[in-house]
Coordinates of C-alpha atoms in Angstrom, one line a residue:
M287 CA 127.3 129.6 65.6
K288 CA 126.0 127.4 63.6
V289 CA 126.1 123.8 64.6
S290 CA 126.6 121.7 61.3
T291 CA 123.3 118.7 61.5
A292 CA 126.2 116.0 61.7
I293 CA 127.3 117.1 64.8
L294 CA 124.2 118.1 66.4
A295 CA 123.2 114.7 65.3
A296 CA 126.0 112.8 67.7
L297 CA 125.1 115.6 71.3
A298 CA 121.8 114.4 70.1
A299 CA 123.0 110.3 70.6
A300 CA 125.5 110.4 72.7
W301 CA 123.0 112.5 75.0
T302 CA 120.5 108.6 76.3
G303 CA 118.1 111.4 77.3
S304 CA 114.6 110.5 78.8
A305 CA 112.3 107.1 78.5
V306 CA 109.0 106.9 76.5
A307 CA 106.2 109.6 77.5
A308 CA 103.7 108.2 78.2
D309 CA 101.3 110.0 78.4
T310 CA 101.4 111.4 74.5
P311 CA 104.5 109.8 72.8
A312 CA 105.9 110.4 69.7
H313 CA 104.0 108.0 66.7
G314 CA 106.7 107.8 65.1
A315 CA 110.2 109.0 63.1
G316 CA 108.4 110.8 61.0
A317 CA 105.6 111.5 62.2
K318 CA 104.5 114.8 63.9
Y319 CA 104.0 115.3 67.8
E320 CA 99.7 115.1 68.8
T321 CA 100.3 117.9 71.8
S322 CA 98.5 117.0 75.2
G323 CA 96.2 119.7 75.7
D324 CA 98.2 120.3 78.7
V325 CA 95.5 123.7 80.0
L326 CA 98.7 124.9 82.3
K327 CA 99.8 126.3 79.3
G328 CA 97.4 128.9 79.4
A329 CA 97.9 129.8 83.6
P330 CA 99.4 133.2 84.6
M331 CA 103.2 132.3 85.5
Q332 CA 105.3 134.9 86.2
Q333 CA 109.2 135.2 84.3
P334 CA 112.3 134.6 87.3
G335 CA 113.6 137.1 87.3
A336 CA 117.7 137.4 86.5
Q337 CA 119.9 135.1 85.6
P338 CA 122.6 132.8 84.4
G339 CA 120.7 131.3 81.7
P340 CA 120.2 133.1 78.2
A341 CA 117.8 136.2 78.9
L342 CA 114.6 136.1 77.0
T343 CA 112.0 138.6 77.0
A344 CA 108.5 138.8 78.1
A345 CA 107.1 137.2 75.1
E346 CA 109.5 134.8 73.9
F347 CA 109.7 133.5 77.6
D348 CA 105.0 132.7 76.6
K349 CA 105.9 131.6 73.8
A350 CA 108.1 129.3 75.2
K351 CA 106.2 128.4 78.8
Q352 CA 103.7 127.6 75.8
I353 CA 105.7 125.0 74.6
Y354 CA 107.0 123.2 77.5
F355 CA 103.4 122.4 78.9
E356 CA 102.0 121.9 75.6
R357 CA 105.1 118.8 74.8
C358 CA 107.0 117.6 76.8
A359 CA 105.2 119.2 80.7
G360 CA 103.4 115.3 81.0
C361 CA 106.9 113.8 81.0
H362 CA 110.0 116.2 82.7
G363 CA 106.7 117.6 84.9
V364 CA 105.6 121.4 85.8
L365 CA 108.6 121.6 87.0
R366 CA 111.0 120.0 85.6
K367 CA 112.1 117.6 87.8
G368 CA 111.7 114.9 85.7
A369 CA 108.7 112.5 86.0
T370 CA 108.5 109.5 83.7
G371 CA 111.3 111.3 81.0
K372 CA 114.3 112.4 83.0
P373 CA 114.6 115.8 84.9
L374 CA 115.4 119.2 83.3
T375 CA 116.9 121.4 85.8
T376 CA 119.0 123.7 84.9
D377 CA 122.5 122.8 87.3
I378 CA 122.2 120.1 84.5
T379 CA 120.5 121.5 81.3
R380 CA 123.4 124.2 81.6
E381 CA 126.5 121.9 82.4
R382 CA 125.1 119.9 78.9
G383 CA 124.7 123.3 76.9
F384 CA 123.1 125.2 74.1
D385 CA 123.8 122.9 71.5
A386 CA 123.2 119.4 73.0
L387 CA 120.4 120.5 74.7
K388 CA 119.0 120.9 71.0
A389 CA 120.6 118.4 69.5
F390 CA 118.8 116.6 71.9
I391 CA 115.3 118.0 71.3
T392 CA 116.2 119.1 67.8
Y393 CA 116.8 114.2 66.7
G394 CA 114.7 112.7 70.0
S395 CA 117.0 109.7 71.7
A396 CA 115.6 105.8 71.4
A397 CA 114.5 106.1 74.3
G398 CA 111.7 107.5 73.7
M399 CA 112.7 111.1 73.2
P400 CA 110.6 112.1 70.4
N401 CA 112.5 114.4 67.1
W402 CA 110.2 116.9 67.4
G403 CA 112.5 119.3 65.3
T404 CA 112.7 116.9 62.0
S405 CA 109.3 115.6 62.6
G406 CA 108.9 119.3 61.3
Q407 CA 106.8 119.9 65.2
L408 CA 108.9 122.5 66.1
T409 CA 110.9 124.5 63.6
E410 CA 114.1 125.6 63.8
A411 CA 114.0 128.5 65.4
E412 CA 111.2 127.4 68.0
V413 CA 114.1 124.3 69.0
D414 CA 116.6 127.1 69.6
L415 CA 114.0 129.4 71.0
M416 CA 113.6 126.4 73.1
A417 CA 116.4 125.5 74.8
K418 CA 117.3 128.4 75.6
Y419 CA 114.4 128.8 77.4
L420 CA 115.9 125.1 79.7
L421 CA 119.2 127.4 80.5
N422 CA 116.2 129.1 82.5
E423 CA 114.7 128.6 85.7
P424 CA 110.8 127.3 85.3
P425 CA 108.2 129.8 86.5
Q426 CA 106.0 128.3 89.1
P427 CA 102.7 128.1 88.1
P428 CA 100.2 129.2 90.0
E429 CA 98.1 126.7 93.5
F430 CA 94.9 126.4 93.3
G431 CA 93.3 126.1 97.5
M432 CA 90.1 125.5 98.3
E433 CA 88.5 129.2 97.7
E434 CA 89.9 128.1 93.8
V435 CA 87.8 124.5 93.8
R436 CA 84.9 125.9 95.3
S437 CA 84.6 128.8 92.7
T438 CA 84.6 125.9 90.3
W439 CA 81.8 124.2 92.1
K440 CA 78.9 124.1 90.2
M441 CA 75.2 122.4 91.2
V442 CA 73.3 121.6 87.5
I443 CA 70.7 119.7 89.6
P444 CA 70.5 119.7 93.6
P445 CA 69.7 116.0 94.9
E446 CA 66.2 116.7 96.2
K447 CA 65.3 117.3 92.2
R448 CA 66.7 114.4 90.9
P449 CA 64.0 112.0 90.0
T450 CA 63.7 109.9 92.6
K451 CA 64.0 105.9 90.4
K452 CA 64.8 105.2 86.9
M453 CA 63.4 107.2 84.3
N454 CA 64.4 105.3 81.4
K455 CA 64.6 102.2 79.9
L456 CA 67.8 101.8 79.3
D457 CA 70.6 98.9 80.2
I458 CA 73.2 100.8 83.4
D459 CA 74.6 97.7 83.6
N460 CA 75.7 97.4 79.9
L461 CA 75.9 100.8 78.7
F462 CA 79.1 102.5 77.7
S463 CA 80.8 105.2 79.1
V464 CA 83.0 106.5 75.7
T465 CA 86.2 109.3 75.5
L466 CA 86.1 111.5 72.7
R467 CA 89.8 112.9 73.1
D468 CA 89.1 115.5 71.2
S469 CA 85.9 117.3 71.9
G470 CA 85.2 117.2 75.2
E471 CA 82.9 115.2 75.4
I472 CA 82.2 111.5 76.6
A473 CA 79.6 109.0 73.8
L474 CA 77.0 107.2 76.3
I475 CA 76.6 103.8 73.8
D476 CA 74.2 101.3 74.6
G477 CA 75.6 98.0 74.6
A478 CA 73.0 95.0 73.5
S479 CA 71.2 98.1 70.5
K480 CA 75.2 99.6 69.4
K481 CA 73.1 103.5 69.4
I482 CA 74.8 106.3 70.7
V483 CA 71.8 107.8 74.2
S484 CA 73.6 110.9 74.6
I485 CA 76.5 113.3 73.9
I486 CA 77.7 115.2 77.7
K487 CA 80.8 117.7 76.9
T488 CA 83.1 116.6 79.9
G489 CA 86.4 118.5 80.4
Y490 CA 88.8 118.1 78.2
A491 CA 90.4 114.6 77.0
V492 CA 88.6 112.3 79.6
H493 CA 91.0 110.2 80.7
I494 CA 89.0 108.1 82.8
S495 CA 85.1 107.3 84.2
R496 CA 84.1 105.4 86.9
T497 CA 80.4 104.3 88.0
S498 CA 79.4 104.7 91.8
A499 CA 79.1 101.8 94.2
S500 CA 75.6 101.5 93.6
G501 CA 75.5 101.9 89.8
R502 CA 73.2 105.7 90.1
Y503 CA 76.7 107.9 89.2
L504 CA 79.4 108.0 86.6
F505 CA 82.0 110.2 87.5
V506 CA 84.5 111.7 85.1
I507 CA 87.4 113.4 84.9
G508 CA 89.8 115.7 81.6
R509 CA 92.9 116.3 81.4
D510 CA 91.9 119.4 82.4
A511 CA 91.1 118.9 85.7
K512 CA 86.5 119.3 85.1
I513 CA 85.3 116.7 86.7
N514 CA 81.4 116.0 86.0
L515 CA 79.0 113.9 87.6
I516 CA 76.9 112.2 85.9
D517 CA 73.0 111.2 86.7
L518 CA 72.2 107.5 85.1
W519 CA 68.7 108.3 86.4
M520 CA 68.0 111.1 84.3
E521 CA 64.9 110.3 81.0
K522 CA 68.1 111.2 79.4
P523 CA 71.9 111.3 81.3
D524 CA 73.3 114.1 82.3
T525 CA 75.5 116.5 84.7
V526 CA 74.5 117.5 87.5
A527 CA 77.0 118.9 88.7
E528 CA 80.5 119.5 88.2
I529 CA 83.6 121.4 89.2
K530 CA 87.4 121.3 89.2
I531 CA 89.8 119.8 90.8
G532 CA 92.5 121.4 90.0
M533 CA 95.0 122.7 86.9
E534 CA 95.3 119.1 85.5
A535 CA 94.5 115.7 86.7
R536 CA 93.9 112.0 86.0
S537 CA 91.7 110.6 88.7
V538 CA 88.9 110.1 90.3
E539 CA 87.3 108.0 92.8
T540 CA 83.9 107.0 94.4
S541 CA 83.6 105.2 97.9
K542 CA 82.2 101.3 97.7
Y543 CA 82.7 100.2 101.5
K544 CA 80.0 98.8 102.2
G545 CA 77.4 101.8 104.5
F546 CA 80.3 104.8 102.5
E547 CA 78.1 103.8 99.1
D548 CA 77.9 107.0 97.2
K549 CA 78.9 109.2 100.0
Y550 CA 82.8 110.0 99.2
A551 CA 83.9 111.3 96.1
I552 CA 87.8 112.0 95.5
A553 CA 90.1 112.8 92.9
G554 CA 93.7 114.0 92.7
A555 CA 95.7 116.3 90.4
Y556 CA 99.0 116.3 88.1
W557 CA 98.8 119.9 89.4
P558 CA 99.2 121.3 91.5
P559 CA 100.7 117.8 93.9
Q560 CA 97.3 117.2 96.4
F561 CA 94.0 115.2 95.9
V562 CA 90.4 116.4 97.2
I563 CA 87.5 115.1 99.0
M564 CA 83.9 115.8 98.2
N565 CA 80.5 115.1 98.4
G566 CA 80.2 111.4 96.7
N567 CA 76.4 113.2 96.2
T568 CA 77.1 116.9 94.6
L569 CA 81.1 117.4 94.2
E570 CA 81.7 120.0 97.4
P571 CA 84.6 120.3 97.8
I572 CA 85.4 119.0 101.8
K573 CA 89.2 118.8 101.7
I574 CA 92.3 119.1 100.1
V575 CA 95.0 116.9 101.4
S576 CA 99.3 117.6 99.3
T577 CA 101.0 115.0 98.2
R578 CA 104.0 117.1 98.3
G579 CA 107.0 115.4 100.0
M580 CA 110.2 113.0 100.8
T581 CA 110.6 110.2 97.5
S582 CA 110.5 106.0 98.7
D583 CA 113.4 105.7 97.4
K584 CA 116.2 108.6 98.4
Q585 CA 114.5 109.8 101.2
E586 CA 114.8 113.3 99.3
Y587 CA 111.6 116.2 99.0
H588 CA 109.8 116.7 96.0
P589 CA 107.9 119.3 95.2
E590 CA 105.3 117.9 92.8
P591 CA 105.0 114.0 93.4
R592 CA 101.4 113.8 90.9
V593 CA 99.0 111.9 92.4
A594 CA 98.3 108.5 89.5
S595 CA 94.6 106.1 89.6
I596 CA 93.5 105.7 92.5
L597 CA 91.0 103.1 93.6
G598 CA 88.7 102.0 96.8
S599 CA 89.2 99.5 99.0
H600 CA 86.9 96.2 98.8
F601 CA 87.9 95.7 102.7
K602 CA 88.3 98.7 104.5
P603 CA 87.0 102.1 104.2
E604 CA 89.3 103.3 102.1
F605 CA 91.5 104.7 98.7
V606 CA 93.9 103.7 98.4
V607 CA 96.2 107.0 96.1
N608 CA 99.0 106.0 93.8
V609 CA 102.2 108.9 94.1
K610 CA 103.1 109.3 91.0
E611 CA 107.0 110.8 91.5
T612 CA 107.7 110.1 95.5
G613 CA 106.0 105.6 95.0
Q614 CA 104.0 106.6 98.0
I615 CA 100.7 104.5 97.9
L616 CA 98.3 106.1 100.8
M617 CA 95.5 104.2 101.8
V618 CA 93.7 107.9 102.9
D619 CA 90.9 106.2 105.3
Y620 CA 87.4 108.0 104.7
S621 CA 85.6 106.6 107.5
D622 CA 86.4 110.2 109.0
I623 CA 87.5 113.5 106.8
K624 CA 87.5 116.1 109.4
N625 CA 90.5 113.5 111.7
L626 CA 91.7 112.1 108.4
R627 CA 93.9 109.4 108.7
V628 CA 96.4 108.2 106.2
T629 CA 98.8 104.8 105.7
T630 CA 101.9 106.1 104.3
V631 CA 102.7 102.7 102.3
E632 CA 106.4 102.8 100.6
A633 CA 106.6 100.8 97.4
E634 CA 108.4 102.4 94.4
R635 CA 109.0 106.0 92.1
F636 CA 106.8 106.5 88.9
L637 CA 103.4 105.1 90.5
H638 CA 101.3 105.2 87.5
D639 CA 98.5 102.7 87.2
G640 CA 97.0 99.2 88.0
G641 CA 94.0 97.1 89.4
F642 CA 92.9 94.1 91.6
D643 CA 94.1 90.2 91.8
A644 CA 90.4 88.3 91.5
S645 CA 89.7 88.9 95.1
K646 CA 90.6 92.4 94.7
R647 CA 92.1 92.1 98.2
Y648 CA 95.7 93.1 97.2
F649 CA 96.3 96.2 93.9
L650 CA 99.3 95.5 91.8
V651 CA 100.1 99.2 90.2
A652 CA 102.6 100.0 87.5
A653 CA 105.8 101.8 88.4
N654 CA 107.3 102.8 84.9
A655 CA 110.2 103.9 85.3
R656 CA 112.0 101.2 87.5
N657 CA 110.3 98.7 85.5
K658 CA 108.6 97.1 88.2
I659 CA 105.0 96.3 90.4
A660 CA 104.3 97.4 93.5
V661 CA 101.7 94.9 95.2
V662 CA 99.8 95.8 98.1
D663 CA 97.2 93.9 100.4
T664 CA 94.7 96.2 101.4
K665 CA 93.1 94.4 103.4
E666 CA 96.3 95.0 106.1
S667 CA 97.2 98.0 103.9
K668 CA 100.8 97.3 103.9
L669 CA 103.3 96.4 100.7
V670 CA 103.8 92.9 99.9
K671 CA 106.1 93.2 97.0
L672 CA 108.2 94.8 94.6
V673 CA 108.9 92.6 91.2
D674 CA 110.9 93.4 88.8
V675 CA 108.8 93.7 85.3
G676 CA 109.5 94.9 81.3
N677 CA 110.5 97.9 79.5
T678 CA 108.5 100.0 81.5
P679 CA 105.0 98.1 81.8
H680 CA 101.5 100.1 81.3
P681 CA 98.8 98.0 83.2
G682 CA 95.9 99.6 82.4
R683 CA 93.9 97.4 85.7
G684 CA 95.3 94.9 84.4
A685 CA 94.2 91.1 83.7
N686 CA 93.4 89.0 85.5
F687 CA 92.8 84.4 84.8
V688 CA 93.9 81.4 85.4
H689 CA 96.6 80.8 84.1
P690 CA 96.8 76.2 83.6
K691 CA 100.6 75.8 84.7
F692 CA 100.8 78.0 87.4
G693 CA 97.1 79.1 88.9
P694 CA 95.6 82.9 89.5
V695 CA 97.2 85.7 87.6
W696 CA 97.2 88.8 86.9
A697 CA 99.3 90.5 83.4
T698 CA 100.2 93.9 83.1
G699 CA 101.5 94.9 79.1
H700 CA 105.2 97.2 77.7
L701 CA 105.1 99.6 76.4
G702 CA 109.1 99.1 76.4
D703 CA 109.0 95.7 74.9
E704 CA 106.6 93.4 73.7
T705 CA 106.2 91.3 76.6
I706 CA 103.4 90.6 78.5
A707 CA 104.2 89.8 82.2
L708 CA 102.5 87.0 83.9
I709 CA 102.3 87.6 88.4
G710 CA 101.0 84.5 90.4
T711 CA 97.8 86.6 92.6
D712 CA 97.5 83.3 94.2
P713 CA 98.9 82.6 98.6
K714 CA 97.3 80.0 100.1
G715 CA 96.9 77.9 96.4
H716 CA 100.1 78.2 94.4
P717 CA 102.4 80.3 97.6
K718 CA 105.2 79.7 95.3
Q719 CA 104.3 82.1 92.6
A720 CA 103.0 84.0 94.6
W721 CA 104.0 87.8 93.9
T722 CA 106.7 86.8 91.6
K723 CA 106.3 86.8 87.5
V724 CA 106.0 83.2 86.6
A725 CA 105.9 83.7 82.8
D726 CA 106.3 86.1 80.2
L727 CA 103.8 86.2 76.6
T728 CA 105.1 88.3 73.6
G729 CA 103.2 90.1 72.1
Q730 CA 103.2 92.2 68.4
G731 CA 106.5 94.8 70.2
G732 CA 106.6 98.2 72.5
G733 CA 104.0 100.8 72.5
S734 CA 100.8 98.2 75.0
L735 CA 98.9 100.6 76.8
F736 CA 96.5 98.1 77.4
L737 CA 95.2 94.8 77.9
K738 CA 91.3 92.6 78.6
T739 CA 90.3 89.2 79.2
H740 CA 86.6 88.3 81.8
P741 CA 86.4 85.8 83.9
K742 CA 84.0 84.0 81.4
S743 CA 86.2 84.6 78.4
K744 CA 89.2 82.2 77.4
N745 CA 90.7 84.5 75.3
L746 CA 93.1 88.0 76.3
W747 CA 93.7 91.2 73.7
V748 CA 96.3 93.4 73.8
D749 CA 96.8 96.0 72.5
T750 CA 100.0 97.8 70.8
T751 CA 99.0 101.4 69.9
L752 CA 102.0 103.9 70.3
N753 CA 104.5 100.9 68.8
P754 CA 105.5 103.1 65.7
D755 CA 104.7 100.0 63.5
L756 CA 101.5 101.5 62.0
D757 CA 100.7 98.1 60.6
V758 CA 101.2 96.6 64.0
A759 CA 99.8 99.4 66.4
S760 CA 96.0 99.9 64.4
S761 CA 96.2 96.1 64.9
I762 CA 95.3 93.9 68.1
A763 CA 96.3 89.9 69.2
V764 CA 94.9 87.7 70.9
F765 CA 96.5 84.0 73.7
D766 CA 94.4 81.7 74.2
I767 CA 94.2 81.5 77.9
G768 CA 94.0 77.5 77.5
N769 CA 97.3 76.9 75.5
L770 CA 99.3 80.2 76.2
G771 CA 102.0 77.8 74.4
K772 CA 100.7 79.1 71.2
P773 CA 101.5 82.3 69.0
A774 CA 98.8 84.8 69.4
E775 CA 96.6 85.5 66.5
V776 CA 96.6 89.0 65.5
L777 CA 93.6 91.3 63.7
P778 CA 93.9 94.0 61.9
I779 CA 90.9 96.1 63.4
A780 CA 91.2 99.2 61.8
K781 CA 91.2 97.8 58.6
W782 CA 87.3 95.9 59.7
A783 CA 86.8 99.2 60.3
G784 CA 87.0 100.6 56.0
I785 CA 89.0 103.5 57.6
T786 CA 91.6 104.2 55.0
D787 CA 92.1 107.8 55.7
G788 CA 94.4 108.4 58.7
A789 CA 96.7 106.6 60.8
A790 CA 94.2 105.7 62.6
R791 CA 95.6 103.2 65.7
T792 CA 93.6 100.7 67.4
V793 CA 93.5 101.0 71.1
Q794 CA 92.0 99.9 75.0
P795 CA 89.9 96.3 74.7
E796 CA 86.9 96.5 77.1
Y797 CA 84.0 94.1 77.4
N798 CA 80.2 93.8 77.8
K799 CA 78.9 92.9 80.6
A800 CA 78.2 89.4 79.8
G801 CA 81.6 88.6 79.3
D802 CA 80.3 87.6 75.6
E803 CA 82.3 90.5 73.5
V804 CA 85.0 92.6 72.7
W805 CA 84.6 96.9 72.2
F806 CA 88.3 98.9 70.6
S807 CA 88.9 102.4 69.4
V808 CA 89.8 103.0 66.0
W809 CA 90.9 105.8 67.6
N810 CA 92.1 108.7 64.8
A811 CA 93.5 112.5 63.9
K812 CA 90.2 114.4 64.6
D813 CA 89.6 115.6 60.8
K814 CA 89.3 111.4 60.2
V815 CA 86.9 109.8 60.4
S816 CA 86.9 107.0 63.9
A817 CA 85.1 103.9 64.7
I818 CA 84.0 101.5 67.8
V819 CA 85.1 98.2 66.4
V820 CA 83.0 95.1 68.3
V821 CA 84.5 91.5 68.1
D822 CA 82.3 88.1 69.3
D823 CA 84.4 87.7 71.8
K824 CA 84.0 83.2 71.7
T825 CA 84.5 82.9 67.4
R826 CA 87.0 86.5 67.4
K827 CA 84.9 88.0 64.3
L828 CA 83.8 91.2 63.1
K829 CA 79.6 91.3 65.4
S830 CA 79.6 94.4 64.8
V831 CA 81.1 98.4 63.9
I832 CA 80.3 102.0 65.1
K833 CA 80.9 105.1 62.9
D834 CA 79.2 108.4 63.6
A835 CA 80.5 111.8 63.0
R836 CA 79.8 112.2 67.2
L837 CA 82.7 109.8 67.9
I838 CA 85.4 112.4 67.8
T839 CA 89.3 110.6 68.3
P840 CA 87.4 107.7 70.7
T841 CA 89.9 106.1 73.2
G842 CA 88.9 105.1 76.5
K843 CA 85.5 102.7 76.4
F844 CA 84.2 102.1 80.0
N845 CA 81.1 99.3 80.9
L846 CA 79.3 100.6 83.7
H847 CA 78.9 97.0 84.9
N848 CA 82.7 96.1 84.8
T849 CA 84.0 99.2 85.9
Q850 CA 81.5 100.0 89.3
H851 CA 82.7 95.6 90.1
D852 CA 86.0 95.5 89.0
V853 CA 86.1 93.2 86.9
Y854 CA 88.9 92.8 84.8

């Protein structure tokens, strides 16, 4: 039976749906949704047997599975247990029914669910198929144990054949590692000349670049869970080892504590839910640890707790591992890998990203679907406090500066509102303000992914990359730290890049080593012109535009010195 458009729209409005899609959100009501490139779409999975849901042929199941992993799994989870988005398990979907599911997929919701049907991204037949698919039990993706991990490990150049001294004239401290999202590469760009030094093949959509403790090596990890170990001492920096630690991932880090510099690396997977500890010089896998377990709130078992961000402690030989769905922060002691000790810190569910305060003792991480920031003391390995902030915080690493009234603070922007929350971080000098939200700044709107300042700067830069208004999304807001009561100045970064074709968005401010320049990615479609825009931090004037045909969908940028020393 055909259901009228008016009824479908009413059903969609009645079902408020999921939280905003933090990994790859919709780009406005009429825009097409960009695929995440999730590699799980091609994973071998058996169709569940006979069940109460609508029957699907093998071909229909395969097509629906691919659509789900391309479009939905990043928010609703591989097993549909929910994450940033709501659960879509069959007890829920069958209660809602086919018509409500179809309406929700077609029209989306104000809470952030993309309008797959009305945007034209899915045909009416595909919407029908996905509604039927959600009434059936989800398939189980394959596991990825030590045998599978080791089979992907490649030693390109063993340590004994690598240079014994730096063989190039590059100022490694002022190199930028720039993610070329859709080409599966990174670009190394010299901070002084603004020239591309090297283009290196990597995994798909590198999520983060991390510099080793010594500064010699660069670790990058793609969303397909592929890690590249890049030797920056080579005449031309390039990959010396690589490995895949799962099927989908977001995080990689190296050991930083004194006596363990460059000894270990760790990476966390979205699927399977686990982290892998490796040799820091070779990427040889040493130990795999599952993160499946109980949630921090209801103490319920969760089969798919994905590893979000990971940082290396400066106070202990520990990795700080944030487990998204359970809300557990794992303090992983790497001083004895064979007899691994893990301290579990109960924080809040749906942990995402975060960074250190200025002292590097306290780690602040967003529990984004719960609108909180968890504060962890890495010296004592314990939770300090949960701080209420705005709607869906997304700090990246956050930003540290000294507030004229409240002293040292750490800042986060939000996906779901226009505020920038400031949290006091000085328990000794400003005990009344410590670990409380002391103030909110008003930015351009929701859709903020990253904000940044520098110890030598008087500015706080805040992007709004995912705002549905393209004029907002393509610009940057900059606040005067000395006069935070003054409204932000808005700079038209994408216009400064001279890009008029496409829907270019400004993302991720990043300082150079000296702290006197801020670099921005102007992120356009892969078949359009993108750019890097460099702004003088003191004058806020355009300083340089980097355009090159090889700069395909540039997103994250990581200055190697600032990344090595956790400067933000």
